[in-house]
mmCIF file of C-alpha atoms in Angstrom:
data_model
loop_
_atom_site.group_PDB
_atom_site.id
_atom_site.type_symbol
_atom_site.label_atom_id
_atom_site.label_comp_id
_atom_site.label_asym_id
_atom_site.label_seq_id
_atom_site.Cartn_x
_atom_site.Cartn_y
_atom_site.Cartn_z
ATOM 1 C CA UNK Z 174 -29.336 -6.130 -5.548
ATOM 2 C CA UNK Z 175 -30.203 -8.677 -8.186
ATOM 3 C CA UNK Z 176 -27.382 -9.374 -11.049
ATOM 4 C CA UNK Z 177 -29.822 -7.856 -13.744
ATOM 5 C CA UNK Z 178 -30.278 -4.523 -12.122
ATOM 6 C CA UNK Z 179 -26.461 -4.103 -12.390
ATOM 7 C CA UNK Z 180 -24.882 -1.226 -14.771
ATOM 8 C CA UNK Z 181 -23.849 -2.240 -17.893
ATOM 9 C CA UNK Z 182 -21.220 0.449 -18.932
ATOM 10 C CA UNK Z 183 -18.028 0.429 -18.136
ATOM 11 C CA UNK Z 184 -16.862 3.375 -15.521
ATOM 12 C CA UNK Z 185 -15.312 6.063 -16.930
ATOM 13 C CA UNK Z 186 -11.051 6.277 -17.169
ATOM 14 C CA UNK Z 187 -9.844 8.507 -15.238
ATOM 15 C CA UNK Z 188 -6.490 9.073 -17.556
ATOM 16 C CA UNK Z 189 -3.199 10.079 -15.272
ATOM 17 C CA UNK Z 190 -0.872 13.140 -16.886
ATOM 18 C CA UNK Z 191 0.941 10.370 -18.230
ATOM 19 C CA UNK Z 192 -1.782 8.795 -20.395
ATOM 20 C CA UNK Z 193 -2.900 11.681 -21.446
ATOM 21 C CA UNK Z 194 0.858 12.333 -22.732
ATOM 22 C CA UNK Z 195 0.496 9.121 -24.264
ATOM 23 C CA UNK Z 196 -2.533 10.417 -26.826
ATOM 24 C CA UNK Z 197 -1.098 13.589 -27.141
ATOM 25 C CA UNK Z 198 2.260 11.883 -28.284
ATOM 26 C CA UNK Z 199 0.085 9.289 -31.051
ATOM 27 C CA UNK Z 200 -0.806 12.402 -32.933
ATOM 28 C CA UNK Z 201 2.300 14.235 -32.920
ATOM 29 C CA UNK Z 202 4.299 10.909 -34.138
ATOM 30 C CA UNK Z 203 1.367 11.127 -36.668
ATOM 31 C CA UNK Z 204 2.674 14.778 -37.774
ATOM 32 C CA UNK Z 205 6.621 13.944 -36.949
ATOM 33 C CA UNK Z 206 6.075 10.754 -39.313
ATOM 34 C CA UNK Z 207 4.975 12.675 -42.360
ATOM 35 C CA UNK Z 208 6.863 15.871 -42.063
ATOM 36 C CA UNK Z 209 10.012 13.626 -41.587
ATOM 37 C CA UNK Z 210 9.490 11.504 -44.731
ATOM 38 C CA UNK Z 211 8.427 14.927 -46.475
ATOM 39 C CA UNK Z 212 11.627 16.292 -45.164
ATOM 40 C CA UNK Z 213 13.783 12.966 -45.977
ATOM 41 C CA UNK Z 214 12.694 12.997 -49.734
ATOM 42 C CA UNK Z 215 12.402 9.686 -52.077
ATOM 43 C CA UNK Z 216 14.158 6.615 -51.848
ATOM 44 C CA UNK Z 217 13.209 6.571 -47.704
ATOM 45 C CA UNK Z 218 10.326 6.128 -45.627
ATOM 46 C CA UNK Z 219 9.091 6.314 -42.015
ATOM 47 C CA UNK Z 220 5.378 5.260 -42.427
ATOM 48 C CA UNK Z 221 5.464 1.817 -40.940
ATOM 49 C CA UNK Z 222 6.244 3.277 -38.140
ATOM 50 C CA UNK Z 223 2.739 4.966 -38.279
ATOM 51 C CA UNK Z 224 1.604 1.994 -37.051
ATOM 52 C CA UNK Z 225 2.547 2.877 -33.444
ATOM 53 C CA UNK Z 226 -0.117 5.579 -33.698
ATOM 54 C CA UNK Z 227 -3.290 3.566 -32.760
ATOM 55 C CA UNK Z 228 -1.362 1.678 -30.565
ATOM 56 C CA UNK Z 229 -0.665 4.312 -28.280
ATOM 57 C CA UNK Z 230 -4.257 5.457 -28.722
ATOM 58 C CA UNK Z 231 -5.641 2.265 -27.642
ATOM 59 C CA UNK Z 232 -3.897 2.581 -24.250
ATOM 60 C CA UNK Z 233 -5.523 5.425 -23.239
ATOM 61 C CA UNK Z 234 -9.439 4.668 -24.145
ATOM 62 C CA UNK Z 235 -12.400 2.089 -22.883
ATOM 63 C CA UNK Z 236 -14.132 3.066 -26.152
ATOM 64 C CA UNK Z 237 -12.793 1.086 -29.767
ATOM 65 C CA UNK Z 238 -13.329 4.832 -31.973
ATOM 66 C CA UNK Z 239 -10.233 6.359 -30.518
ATOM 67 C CA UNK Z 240 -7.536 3.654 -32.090
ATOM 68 C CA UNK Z 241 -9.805 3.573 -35.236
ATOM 69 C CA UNK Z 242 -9.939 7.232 -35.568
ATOM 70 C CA UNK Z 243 -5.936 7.190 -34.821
ATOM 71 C CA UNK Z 244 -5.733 4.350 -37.277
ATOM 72 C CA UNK Z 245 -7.765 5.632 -39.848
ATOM 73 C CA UNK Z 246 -5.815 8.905 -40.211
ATOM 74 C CA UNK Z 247 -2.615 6.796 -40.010
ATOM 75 C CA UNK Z 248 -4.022 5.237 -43.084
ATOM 76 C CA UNK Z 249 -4.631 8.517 -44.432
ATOM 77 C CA UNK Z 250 -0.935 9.725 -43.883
ATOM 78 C CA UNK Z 251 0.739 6.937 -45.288
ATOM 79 C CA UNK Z 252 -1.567 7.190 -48.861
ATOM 80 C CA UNK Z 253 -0.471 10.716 -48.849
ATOM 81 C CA UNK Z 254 2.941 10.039 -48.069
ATOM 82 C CA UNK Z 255 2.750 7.169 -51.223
ATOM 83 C CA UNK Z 256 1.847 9.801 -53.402
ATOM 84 C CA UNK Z 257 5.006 12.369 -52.603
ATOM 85 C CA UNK Z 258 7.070 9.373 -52.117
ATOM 86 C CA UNK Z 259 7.026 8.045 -55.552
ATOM 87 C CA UNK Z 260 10.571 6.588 -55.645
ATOM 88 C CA UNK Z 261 9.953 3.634 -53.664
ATOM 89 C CA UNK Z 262 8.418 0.040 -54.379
ATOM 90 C CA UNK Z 263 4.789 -0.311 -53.956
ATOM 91 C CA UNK Z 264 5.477 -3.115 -51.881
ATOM 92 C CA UNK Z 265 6.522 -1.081 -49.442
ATOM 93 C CA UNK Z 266 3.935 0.752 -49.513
ATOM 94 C CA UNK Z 267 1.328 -1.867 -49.107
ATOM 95 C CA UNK Z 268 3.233 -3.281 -46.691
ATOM 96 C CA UNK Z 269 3.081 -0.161 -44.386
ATOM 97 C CA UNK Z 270 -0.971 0.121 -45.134
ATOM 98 C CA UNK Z 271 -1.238 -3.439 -44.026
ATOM 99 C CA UNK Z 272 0.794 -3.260 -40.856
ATOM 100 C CA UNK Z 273 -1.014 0.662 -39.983
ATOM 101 C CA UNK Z 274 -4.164 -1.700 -40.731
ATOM 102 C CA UNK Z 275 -3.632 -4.737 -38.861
ATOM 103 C CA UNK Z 276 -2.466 -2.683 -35.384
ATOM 104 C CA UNK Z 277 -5.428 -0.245 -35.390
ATOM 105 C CA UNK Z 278 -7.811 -3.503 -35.509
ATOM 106 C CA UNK Z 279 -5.429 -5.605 -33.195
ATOM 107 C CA UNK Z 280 -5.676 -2.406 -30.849
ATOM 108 C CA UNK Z 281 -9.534 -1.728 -31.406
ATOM 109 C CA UNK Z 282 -10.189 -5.326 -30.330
ATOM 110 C CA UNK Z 283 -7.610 -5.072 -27.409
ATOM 111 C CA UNK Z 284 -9.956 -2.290 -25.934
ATOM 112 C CA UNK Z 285 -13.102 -3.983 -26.357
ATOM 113 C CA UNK Z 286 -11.558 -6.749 -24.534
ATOM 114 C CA UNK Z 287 -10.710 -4.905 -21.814
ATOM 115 C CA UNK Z 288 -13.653 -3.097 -21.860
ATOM 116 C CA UNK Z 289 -15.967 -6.219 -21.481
ATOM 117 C CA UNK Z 290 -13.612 -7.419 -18.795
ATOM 118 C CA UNK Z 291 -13.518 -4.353 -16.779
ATOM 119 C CA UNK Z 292 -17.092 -4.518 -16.795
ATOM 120 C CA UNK Z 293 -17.504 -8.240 -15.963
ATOM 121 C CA UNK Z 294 -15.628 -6.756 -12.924
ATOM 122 C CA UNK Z 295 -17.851 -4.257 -12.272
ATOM 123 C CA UNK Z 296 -20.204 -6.572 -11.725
ATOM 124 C CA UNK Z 297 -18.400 -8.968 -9.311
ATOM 125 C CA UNK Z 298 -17.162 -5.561 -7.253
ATOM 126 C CA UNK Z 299 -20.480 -4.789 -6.988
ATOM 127 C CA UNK Z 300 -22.401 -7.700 -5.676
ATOM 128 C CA UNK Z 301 -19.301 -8.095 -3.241
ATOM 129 C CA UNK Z 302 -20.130 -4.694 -1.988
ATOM 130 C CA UNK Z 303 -23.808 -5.693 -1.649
ATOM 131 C CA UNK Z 304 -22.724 -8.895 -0.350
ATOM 132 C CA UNK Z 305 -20.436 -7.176 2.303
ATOM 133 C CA UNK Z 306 -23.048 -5.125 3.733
ATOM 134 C CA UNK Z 307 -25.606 -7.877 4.626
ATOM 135 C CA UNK Z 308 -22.525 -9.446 6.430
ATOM 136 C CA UNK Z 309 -20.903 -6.727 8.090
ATOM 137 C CA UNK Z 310 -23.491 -4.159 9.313
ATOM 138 C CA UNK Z 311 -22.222 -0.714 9.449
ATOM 139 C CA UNK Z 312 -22.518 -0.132 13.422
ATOM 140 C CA UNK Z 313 -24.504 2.593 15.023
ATOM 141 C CA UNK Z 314 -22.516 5.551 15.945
ATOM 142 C CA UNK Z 315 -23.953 6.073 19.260
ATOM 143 C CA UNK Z 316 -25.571 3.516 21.533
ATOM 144 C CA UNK Z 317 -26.369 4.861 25.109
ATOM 145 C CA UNK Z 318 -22.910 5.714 26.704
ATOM 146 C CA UNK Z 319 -20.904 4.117 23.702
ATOM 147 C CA UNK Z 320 -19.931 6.026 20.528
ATOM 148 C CA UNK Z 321 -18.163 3.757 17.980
ATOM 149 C CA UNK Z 322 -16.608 3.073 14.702
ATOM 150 C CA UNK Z 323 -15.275 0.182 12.314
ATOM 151 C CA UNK Z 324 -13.122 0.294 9.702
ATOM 152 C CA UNK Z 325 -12.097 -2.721 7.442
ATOM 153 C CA UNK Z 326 -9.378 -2.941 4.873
ATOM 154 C CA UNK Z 327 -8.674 -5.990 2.855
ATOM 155 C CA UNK Z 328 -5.457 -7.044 2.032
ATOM 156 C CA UNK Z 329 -6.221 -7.635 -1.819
ATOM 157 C CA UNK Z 330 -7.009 -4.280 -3.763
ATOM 158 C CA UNK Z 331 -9.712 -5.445 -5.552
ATOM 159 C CA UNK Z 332 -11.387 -7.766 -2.536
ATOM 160 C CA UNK Z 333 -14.741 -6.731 -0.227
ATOM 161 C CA UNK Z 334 -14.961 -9.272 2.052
ATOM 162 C CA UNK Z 335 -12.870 -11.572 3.736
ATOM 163 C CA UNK Z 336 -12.469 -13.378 7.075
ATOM 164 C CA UNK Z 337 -12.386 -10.684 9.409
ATOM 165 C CA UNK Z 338 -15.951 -10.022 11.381
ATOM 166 C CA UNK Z 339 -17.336 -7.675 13.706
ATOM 167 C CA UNK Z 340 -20.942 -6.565 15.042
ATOM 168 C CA UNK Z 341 -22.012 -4.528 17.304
ATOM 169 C CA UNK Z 342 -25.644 -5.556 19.371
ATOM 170 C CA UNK Z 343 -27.815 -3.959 21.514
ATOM 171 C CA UNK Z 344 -29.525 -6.506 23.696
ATOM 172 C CA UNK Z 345 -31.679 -6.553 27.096
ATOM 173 C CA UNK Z 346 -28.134 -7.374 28.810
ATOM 174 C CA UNK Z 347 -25.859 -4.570 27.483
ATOM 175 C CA UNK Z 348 -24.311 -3.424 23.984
ATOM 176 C CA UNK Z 349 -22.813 -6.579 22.788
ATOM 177 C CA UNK Z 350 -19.678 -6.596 20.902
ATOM 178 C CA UNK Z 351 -17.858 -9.221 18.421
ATOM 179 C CA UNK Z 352 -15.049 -8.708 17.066
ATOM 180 C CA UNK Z 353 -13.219 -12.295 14.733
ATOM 181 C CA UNK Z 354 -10.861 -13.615 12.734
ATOM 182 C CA UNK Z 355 -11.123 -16.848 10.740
ATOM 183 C CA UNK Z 356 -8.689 -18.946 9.909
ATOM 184 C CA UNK Z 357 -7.442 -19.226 6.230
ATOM 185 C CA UNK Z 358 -8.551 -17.083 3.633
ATOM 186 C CA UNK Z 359 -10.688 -16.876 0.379
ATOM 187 C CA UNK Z 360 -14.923 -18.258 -0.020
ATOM 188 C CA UNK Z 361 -14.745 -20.903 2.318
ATOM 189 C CA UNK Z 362 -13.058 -18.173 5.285
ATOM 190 C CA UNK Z 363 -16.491 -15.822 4.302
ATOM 191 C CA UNK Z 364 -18.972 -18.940 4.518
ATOM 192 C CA UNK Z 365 -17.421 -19.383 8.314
ATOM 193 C CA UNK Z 366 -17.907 -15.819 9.006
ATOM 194 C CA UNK Z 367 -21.250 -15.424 7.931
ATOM 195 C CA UNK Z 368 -21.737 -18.833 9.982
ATOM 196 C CA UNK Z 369 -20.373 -17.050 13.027
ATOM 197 C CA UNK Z 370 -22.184 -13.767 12.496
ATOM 198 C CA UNK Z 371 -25.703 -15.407 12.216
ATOM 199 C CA UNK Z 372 -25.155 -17.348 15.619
ATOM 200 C CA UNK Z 373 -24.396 -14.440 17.354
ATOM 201 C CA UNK Z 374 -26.515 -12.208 15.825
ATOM 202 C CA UNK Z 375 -29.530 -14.563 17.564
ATOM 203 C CA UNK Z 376 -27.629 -15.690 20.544
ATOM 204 C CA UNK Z 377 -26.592 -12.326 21.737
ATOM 205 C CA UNK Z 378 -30.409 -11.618 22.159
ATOM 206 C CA UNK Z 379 -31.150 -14.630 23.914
ATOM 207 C CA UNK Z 380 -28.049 -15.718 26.003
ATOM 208 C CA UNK Z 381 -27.839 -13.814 29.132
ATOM 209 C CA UNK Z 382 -24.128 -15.754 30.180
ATOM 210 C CA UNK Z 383 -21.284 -14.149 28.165
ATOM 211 C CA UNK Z 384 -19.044 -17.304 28.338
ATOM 212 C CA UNK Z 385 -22.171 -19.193 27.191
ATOM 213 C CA UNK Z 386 -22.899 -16.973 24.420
ATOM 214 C CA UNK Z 387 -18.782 -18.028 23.216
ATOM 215 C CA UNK Z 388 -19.251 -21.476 24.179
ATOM 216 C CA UNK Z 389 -22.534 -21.566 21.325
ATOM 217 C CA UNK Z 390 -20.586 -19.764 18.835
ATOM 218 C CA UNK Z 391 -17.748 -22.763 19.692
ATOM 219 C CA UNK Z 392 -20.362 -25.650 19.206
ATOM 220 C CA UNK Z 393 -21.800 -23.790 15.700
ATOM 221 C CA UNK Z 394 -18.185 -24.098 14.939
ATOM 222 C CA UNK Z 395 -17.925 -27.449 15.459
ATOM 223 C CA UNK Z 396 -20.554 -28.586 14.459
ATOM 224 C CA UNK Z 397 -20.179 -27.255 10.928
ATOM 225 C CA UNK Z 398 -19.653 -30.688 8.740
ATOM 226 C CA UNK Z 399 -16.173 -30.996 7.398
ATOM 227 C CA UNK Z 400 -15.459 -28.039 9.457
ATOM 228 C CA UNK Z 401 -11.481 -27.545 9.541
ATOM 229 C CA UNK Z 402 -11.448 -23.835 10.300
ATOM 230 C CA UNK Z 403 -11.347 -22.004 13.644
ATOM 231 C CA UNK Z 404 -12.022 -18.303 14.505
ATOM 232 C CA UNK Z 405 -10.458 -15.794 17.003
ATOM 233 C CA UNK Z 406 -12.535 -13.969 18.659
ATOM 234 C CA UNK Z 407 -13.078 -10.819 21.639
ATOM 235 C CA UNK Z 408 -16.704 -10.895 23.231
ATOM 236 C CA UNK Z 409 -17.840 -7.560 24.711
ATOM 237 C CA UNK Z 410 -20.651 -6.550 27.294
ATOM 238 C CA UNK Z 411 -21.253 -2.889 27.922
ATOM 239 C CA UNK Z 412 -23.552 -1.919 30.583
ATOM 240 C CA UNK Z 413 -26.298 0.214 29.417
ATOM 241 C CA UNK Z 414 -25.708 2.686 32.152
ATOM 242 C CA UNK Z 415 -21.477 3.015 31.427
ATOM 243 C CA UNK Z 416 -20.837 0.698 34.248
ATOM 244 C CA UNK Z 417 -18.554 -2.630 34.104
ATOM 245 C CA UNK Z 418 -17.814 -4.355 30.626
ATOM 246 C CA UNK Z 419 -17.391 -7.664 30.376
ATOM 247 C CA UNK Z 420 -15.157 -9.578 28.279
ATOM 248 C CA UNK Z 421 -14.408 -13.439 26.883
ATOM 249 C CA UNK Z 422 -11.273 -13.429 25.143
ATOM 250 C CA UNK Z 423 -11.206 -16.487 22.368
ATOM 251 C CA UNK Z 424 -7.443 -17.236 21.405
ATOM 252 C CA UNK Z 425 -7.802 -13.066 19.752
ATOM 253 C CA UNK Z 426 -5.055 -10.103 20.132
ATOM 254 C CA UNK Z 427 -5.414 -8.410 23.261
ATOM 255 C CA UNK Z 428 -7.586 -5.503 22.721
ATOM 256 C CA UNK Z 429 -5.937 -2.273 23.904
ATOM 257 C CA UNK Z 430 -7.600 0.832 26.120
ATOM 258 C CA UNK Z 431 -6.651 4.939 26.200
ATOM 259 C CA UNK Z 432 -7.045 6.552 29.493
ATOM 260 C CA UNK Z 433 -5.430 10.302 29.831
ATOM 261 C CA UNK Z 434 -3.039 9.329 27.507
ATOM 262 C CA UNK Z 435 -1.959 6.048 28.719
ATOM 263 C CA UNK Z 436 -2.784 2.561 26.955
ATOM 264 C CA UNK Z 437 -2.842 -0.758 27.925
ATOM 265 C CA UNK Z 438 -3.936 -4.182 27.361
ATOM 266 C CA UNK Z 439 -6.972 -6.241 28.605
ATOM 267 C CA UNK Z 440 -5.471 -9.405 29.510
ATOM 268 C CA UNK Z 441 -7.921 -11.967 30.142
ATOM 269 C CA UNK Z 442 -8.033 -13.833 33.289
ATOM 270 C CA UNK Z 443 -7.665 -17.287 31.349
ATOM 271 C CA UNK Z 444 -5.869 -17.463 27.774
ATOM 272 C CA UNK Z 445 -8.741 -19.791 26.336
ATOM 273 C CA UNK Z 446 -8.871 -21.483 22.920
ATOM 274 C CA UNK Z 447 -10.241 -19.685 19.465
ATOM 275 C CA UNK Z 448 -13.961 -20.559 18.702
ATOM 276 C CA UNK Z 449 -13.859 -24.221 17.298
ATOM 277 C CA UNK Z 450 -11.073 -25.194 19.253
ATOM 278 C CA UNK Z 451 -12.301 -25.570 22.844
ATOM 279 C CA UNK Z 452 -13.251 -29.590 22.944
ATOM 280 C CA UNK Z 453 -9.564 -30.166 21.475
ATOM 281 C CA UNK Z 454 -8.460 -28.486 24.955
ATOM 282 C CA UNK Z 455 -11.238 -28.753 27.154
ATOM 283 C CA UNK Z 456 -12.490 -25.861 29.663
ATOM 284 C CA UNK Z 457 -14.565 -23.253 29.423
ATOM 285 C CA UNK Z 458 -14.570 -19.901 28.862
ATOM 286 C CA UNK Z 459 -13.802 -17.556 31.254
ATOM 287 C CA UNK Z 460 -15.044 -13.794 31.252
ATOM 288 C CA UNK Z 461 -12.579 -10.805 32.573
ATOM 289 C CA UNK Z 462 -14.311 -7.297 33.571
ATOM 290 C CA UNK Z 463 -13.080 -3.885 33.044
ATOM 291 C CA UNK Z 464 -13.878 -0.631 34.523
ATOM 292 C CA UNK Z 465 -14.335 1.774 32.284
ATOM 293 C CA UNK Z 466 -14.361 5.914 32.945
ATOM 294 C CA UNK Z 467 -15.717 8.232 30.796
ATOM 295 C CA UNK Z 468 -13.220 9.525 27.816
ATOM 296 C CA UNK Z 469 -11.987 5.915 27.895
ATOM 297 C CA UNK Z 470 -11.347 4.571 24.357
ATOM 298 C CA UNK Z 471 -11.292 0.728 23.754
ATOM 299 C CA UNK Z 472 -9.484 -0.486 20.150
ATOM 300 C CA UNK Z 473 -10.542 -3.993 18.895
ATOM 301 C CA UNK Z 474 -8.152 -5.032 16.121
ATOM 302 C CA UNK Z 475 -6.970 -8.108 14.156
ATOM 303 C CA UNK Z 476 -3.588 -9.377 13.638
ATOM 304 C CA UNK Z 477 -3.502 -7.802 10.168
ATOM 305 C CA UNK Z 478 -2.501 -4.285 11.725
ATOM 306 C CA UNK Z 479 -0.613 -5.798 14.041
ATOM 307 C CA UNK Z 480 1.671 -7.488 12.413
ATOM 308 C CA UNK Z 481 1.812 -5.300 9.173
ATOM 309 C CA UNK Z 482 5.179 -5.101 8.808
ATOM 310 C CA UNK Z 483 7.413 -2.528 6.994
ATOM 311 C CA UNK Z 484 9.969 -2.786 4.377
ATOM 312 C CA UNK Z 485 12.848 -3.825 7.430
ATOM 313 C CA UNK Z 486 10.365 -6.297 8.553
ATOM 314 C CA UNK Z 487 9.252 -4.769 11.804
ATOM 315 C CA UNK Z 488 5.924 -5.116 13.124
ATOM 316 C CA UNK Z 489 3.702 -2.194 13.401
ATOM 317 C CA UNK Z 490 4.193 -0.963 17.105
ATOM 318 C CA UNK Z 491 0.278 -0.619 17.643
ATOM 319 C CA UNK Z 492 0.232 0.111 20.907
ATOM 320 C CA UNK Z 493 3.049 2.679 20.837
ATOM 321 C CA UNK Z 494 1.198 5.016 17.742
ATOM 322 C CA UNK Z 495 -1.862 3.879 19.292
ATOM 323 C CA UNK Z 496 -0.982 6.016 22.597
ATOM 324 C CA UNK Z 497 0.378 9.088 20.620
ATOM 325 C CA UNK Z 498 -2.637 9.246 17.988
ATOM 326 C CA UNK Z 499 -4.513 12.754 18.183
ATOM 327 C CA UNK Z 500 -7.742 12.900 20.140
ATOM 328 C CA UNK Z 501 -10.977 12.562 18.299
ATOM 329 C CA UNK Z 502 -14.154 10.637 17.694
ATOM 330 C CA UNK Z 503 -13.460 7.057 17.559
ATOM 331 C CA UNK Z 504 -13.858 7.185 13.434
ATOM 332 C CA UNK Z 505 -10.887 9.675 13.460
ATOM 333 C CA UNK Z 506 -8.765 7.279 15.377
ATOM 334 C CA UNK Z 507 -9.511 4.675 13.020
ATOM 335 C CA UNK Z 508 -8.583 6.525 10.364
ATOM 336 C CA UNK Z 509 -5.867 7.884 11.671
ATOM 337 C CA UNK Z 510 -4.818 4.839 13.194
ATOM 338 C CA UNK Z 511 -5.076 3.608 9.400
ATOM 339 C CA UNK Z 512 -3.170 5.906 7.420
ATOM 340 C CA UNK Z 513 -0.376 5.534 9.744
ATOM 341 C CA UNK Z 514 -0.294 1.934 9.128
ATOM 342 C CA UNK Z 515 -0.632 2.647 5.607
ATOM 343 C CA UNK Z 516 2.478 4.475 6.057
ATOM 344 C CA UNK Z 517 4.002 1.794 7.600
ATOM 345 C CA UNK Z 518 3.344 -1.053 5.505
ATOM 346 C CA UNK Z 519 4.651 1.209 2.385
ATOM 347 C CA UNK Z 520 4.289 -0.407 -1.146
ATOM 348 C CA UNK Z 521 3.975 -3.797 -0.171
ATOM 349 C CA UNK Z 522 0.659 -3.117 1.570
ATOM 350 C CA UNK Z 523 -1.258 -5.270 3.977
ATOM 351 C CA UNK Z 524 -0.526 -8.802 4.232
ATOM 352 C CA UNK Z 525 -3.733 -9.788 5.664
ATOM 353 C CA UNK Z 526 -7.174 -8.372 6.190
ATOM 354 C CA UNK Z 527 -7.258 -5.789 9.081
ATOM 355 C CA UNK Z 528 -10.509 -5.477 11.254
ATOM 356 C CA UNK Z 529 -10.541 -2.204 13.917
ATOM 357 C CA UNK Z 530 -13.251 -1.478 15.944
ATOM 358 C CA UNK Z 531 -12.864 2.025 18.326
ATOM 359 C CA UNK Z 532 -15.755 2.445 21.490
ATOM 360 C CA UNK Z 533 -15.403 5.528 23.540
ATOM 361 C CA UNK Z 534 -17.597 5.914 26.624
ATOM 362 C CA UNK Z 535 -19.385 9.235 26.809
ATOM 363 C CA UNK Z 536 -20.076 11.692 29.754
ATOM 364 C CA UNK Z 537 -23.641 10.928 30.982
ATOM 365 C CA UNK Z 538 -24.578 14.594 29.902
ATOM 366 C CA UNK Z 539 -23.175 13.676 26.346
ATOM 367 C CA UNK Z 540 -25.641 9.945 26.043
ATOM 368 C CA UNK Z 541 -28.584 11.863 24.305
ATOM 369 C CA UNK Z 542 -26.896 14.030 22.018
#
């Protein structure tokens, strides 16, 4: 998506009841204002305070007419009230015209300010978005006995992307999996991602060796120039018929399996180094196997769910809620899985960016449907 073929208005407010109170209460100071000076008689005056009118009109609009209609009848009201009011100065008067004046333009201009940046926003949101799906490729729902599902979540409201990766391949060897991390935060943790994504992407094709296939990813790492970032990292290979998976864990959390209820971890046979790390250490890579059954469900996550902490500062007890979660299509774990943590985390919200990734093996009768 090119930056000219991006909207130009601003998206519409969606006002909460309390906003809306907000308007409602402009005009009816408008009303109390005059009625009370009416009421009051000469000699006193409550028109400056008029002013607050377009004000409170301005907070509730992307569009400048609303304080300038508020201000212009604010205007209106304290002429009138000059005219019943005769007993005063008309200094003060003036005075209240100019102030009414001054905060419906200072208010107009406020929301075309925020207007113009809410839309320069827009813009940014949206090329992230379009940015975020050439990196991170939606995974197929269904790939021979697999069905899966990804969710990410970023720990800043307003970000797309971040450090956290995942893809899912199908290759002549077996559904390949990835499933990262990088280091650090911000552009420079993206540029290492999409470094890391485009490796595999080709290598996973072309690399029949799982431990190999890690070891490249290590040496694109490395090789990067000024390169000060590393990357944790699980490496899956399903068997297109549902038979053995194989696995290269890279310095990453454990990932964690569901069988009849029970869950546990996939502990590698060697606790190796995180891609970019391994010719600091030395070694290679070694790849674990598991045996999975049908009705198995394997959960790929990043350390941003699991250590979300709550308000006490308690990590989330993944594999505890991941164990009593209801049964359901991988997507409804995840989201599941996510509103608990949600729940968890409270106000303060994730700390970190939080990567899942849910594959279920299927009954063979259940692969073509």
């Amino acid at each position: 998506m090119s930056a000219e073929s991006l909207p130009d208005a601003v998206p519409p407010l969606h006002l909460p009841r309390r906003t809306r109170l907000l308007l409602c209460g402009a005009f009816l100071l408008l009303g109390a204002a005059v009625v009370a000076d009416l009421v009051t008689g000469p000699g006193t005056t409550l028109s400056p305070v008029l002013a607050v009118a377009p004000i409170l009109a301005g907070a509730t609009t992307r569009t400048a007419r609303v304080p300038l209609i508020a201000g212009a009848i604010a205007i209106a009201a304290v002429a009138l009230l000059e005219l019943t009011n005769s007993g005063l100065p008309d200094s003060v008067h003036v005075t209240a015209l100019i102030t009414v004046l001054a905060a419906t333009l200072a208010s107009a201009g406020n929301v075309v300010l925020v207007a113009a940046r809410e839309r320069e926003l827009l813009h940014v949101r949206t090329v992230a978005e379009a940015a975020q799906r050439a990196l991170l490729r939606p995974p197929p729902e269904r790939i021979g006995p697999l069905r899966t599902a990804v969710r990410y979540v970023a720990a800043a409201a307003e970000a797309r992307i971040g450090g956290d990766l995942y893809e899912v391949a199908n290759t002549p060897y077996g559904v390949r999996i990835l499933l990262g991390d990088v280091q650090g935060h911000g552009l420079p943790a993206v540029e290492t991602a999409a470094d890391v994504l485009g490796v595999f992407r080709e290598a996973a094709r072309t690399e029949p060796d799982l431990a190999r296939l890690a070891e490249r990813l290590d040496a694109a790492l490395t090789g990067r120039p000024e390169n000060d970032r590393f990357v944790t990292a699980l490496l899956l290979n399903a068997a297109p018929d549902g038979g053995p998976v194989d696995f290269v864990n890279c310095g990453h959390p454990n990932p964690l399996y569901r069988r009849a209820g029970r869950v546990g971890e996939l502990e590698p046979p060697l606790h190796a180094p995180p891609l970019g790390l391994l010719g600091l250490v030395g070694g290679r890579y070694r790849v674990g196997r598991f045996e999975p059954r049908p009705g198995d469900l394997l959960l790929l996550h990043t350390d941003g769910v699991s250590e979300a902490r709550n308000a006490a500062g308690r990590f989330y007890p993944l594999a505890e809620r991941f164990a009593g979660l209801h049964a359901g299509s991988p997507a409804d774990v995840l989201d599941e899985l996510l509103a608990d943590v949600g729940r968890w985390v409270g106000l303060a919200g994730l700390a970190d960016d939080a990567a899942l990734l849910a594959v279920r093996w299927e009954r063979r009768e259940h692969w073509e449907h």
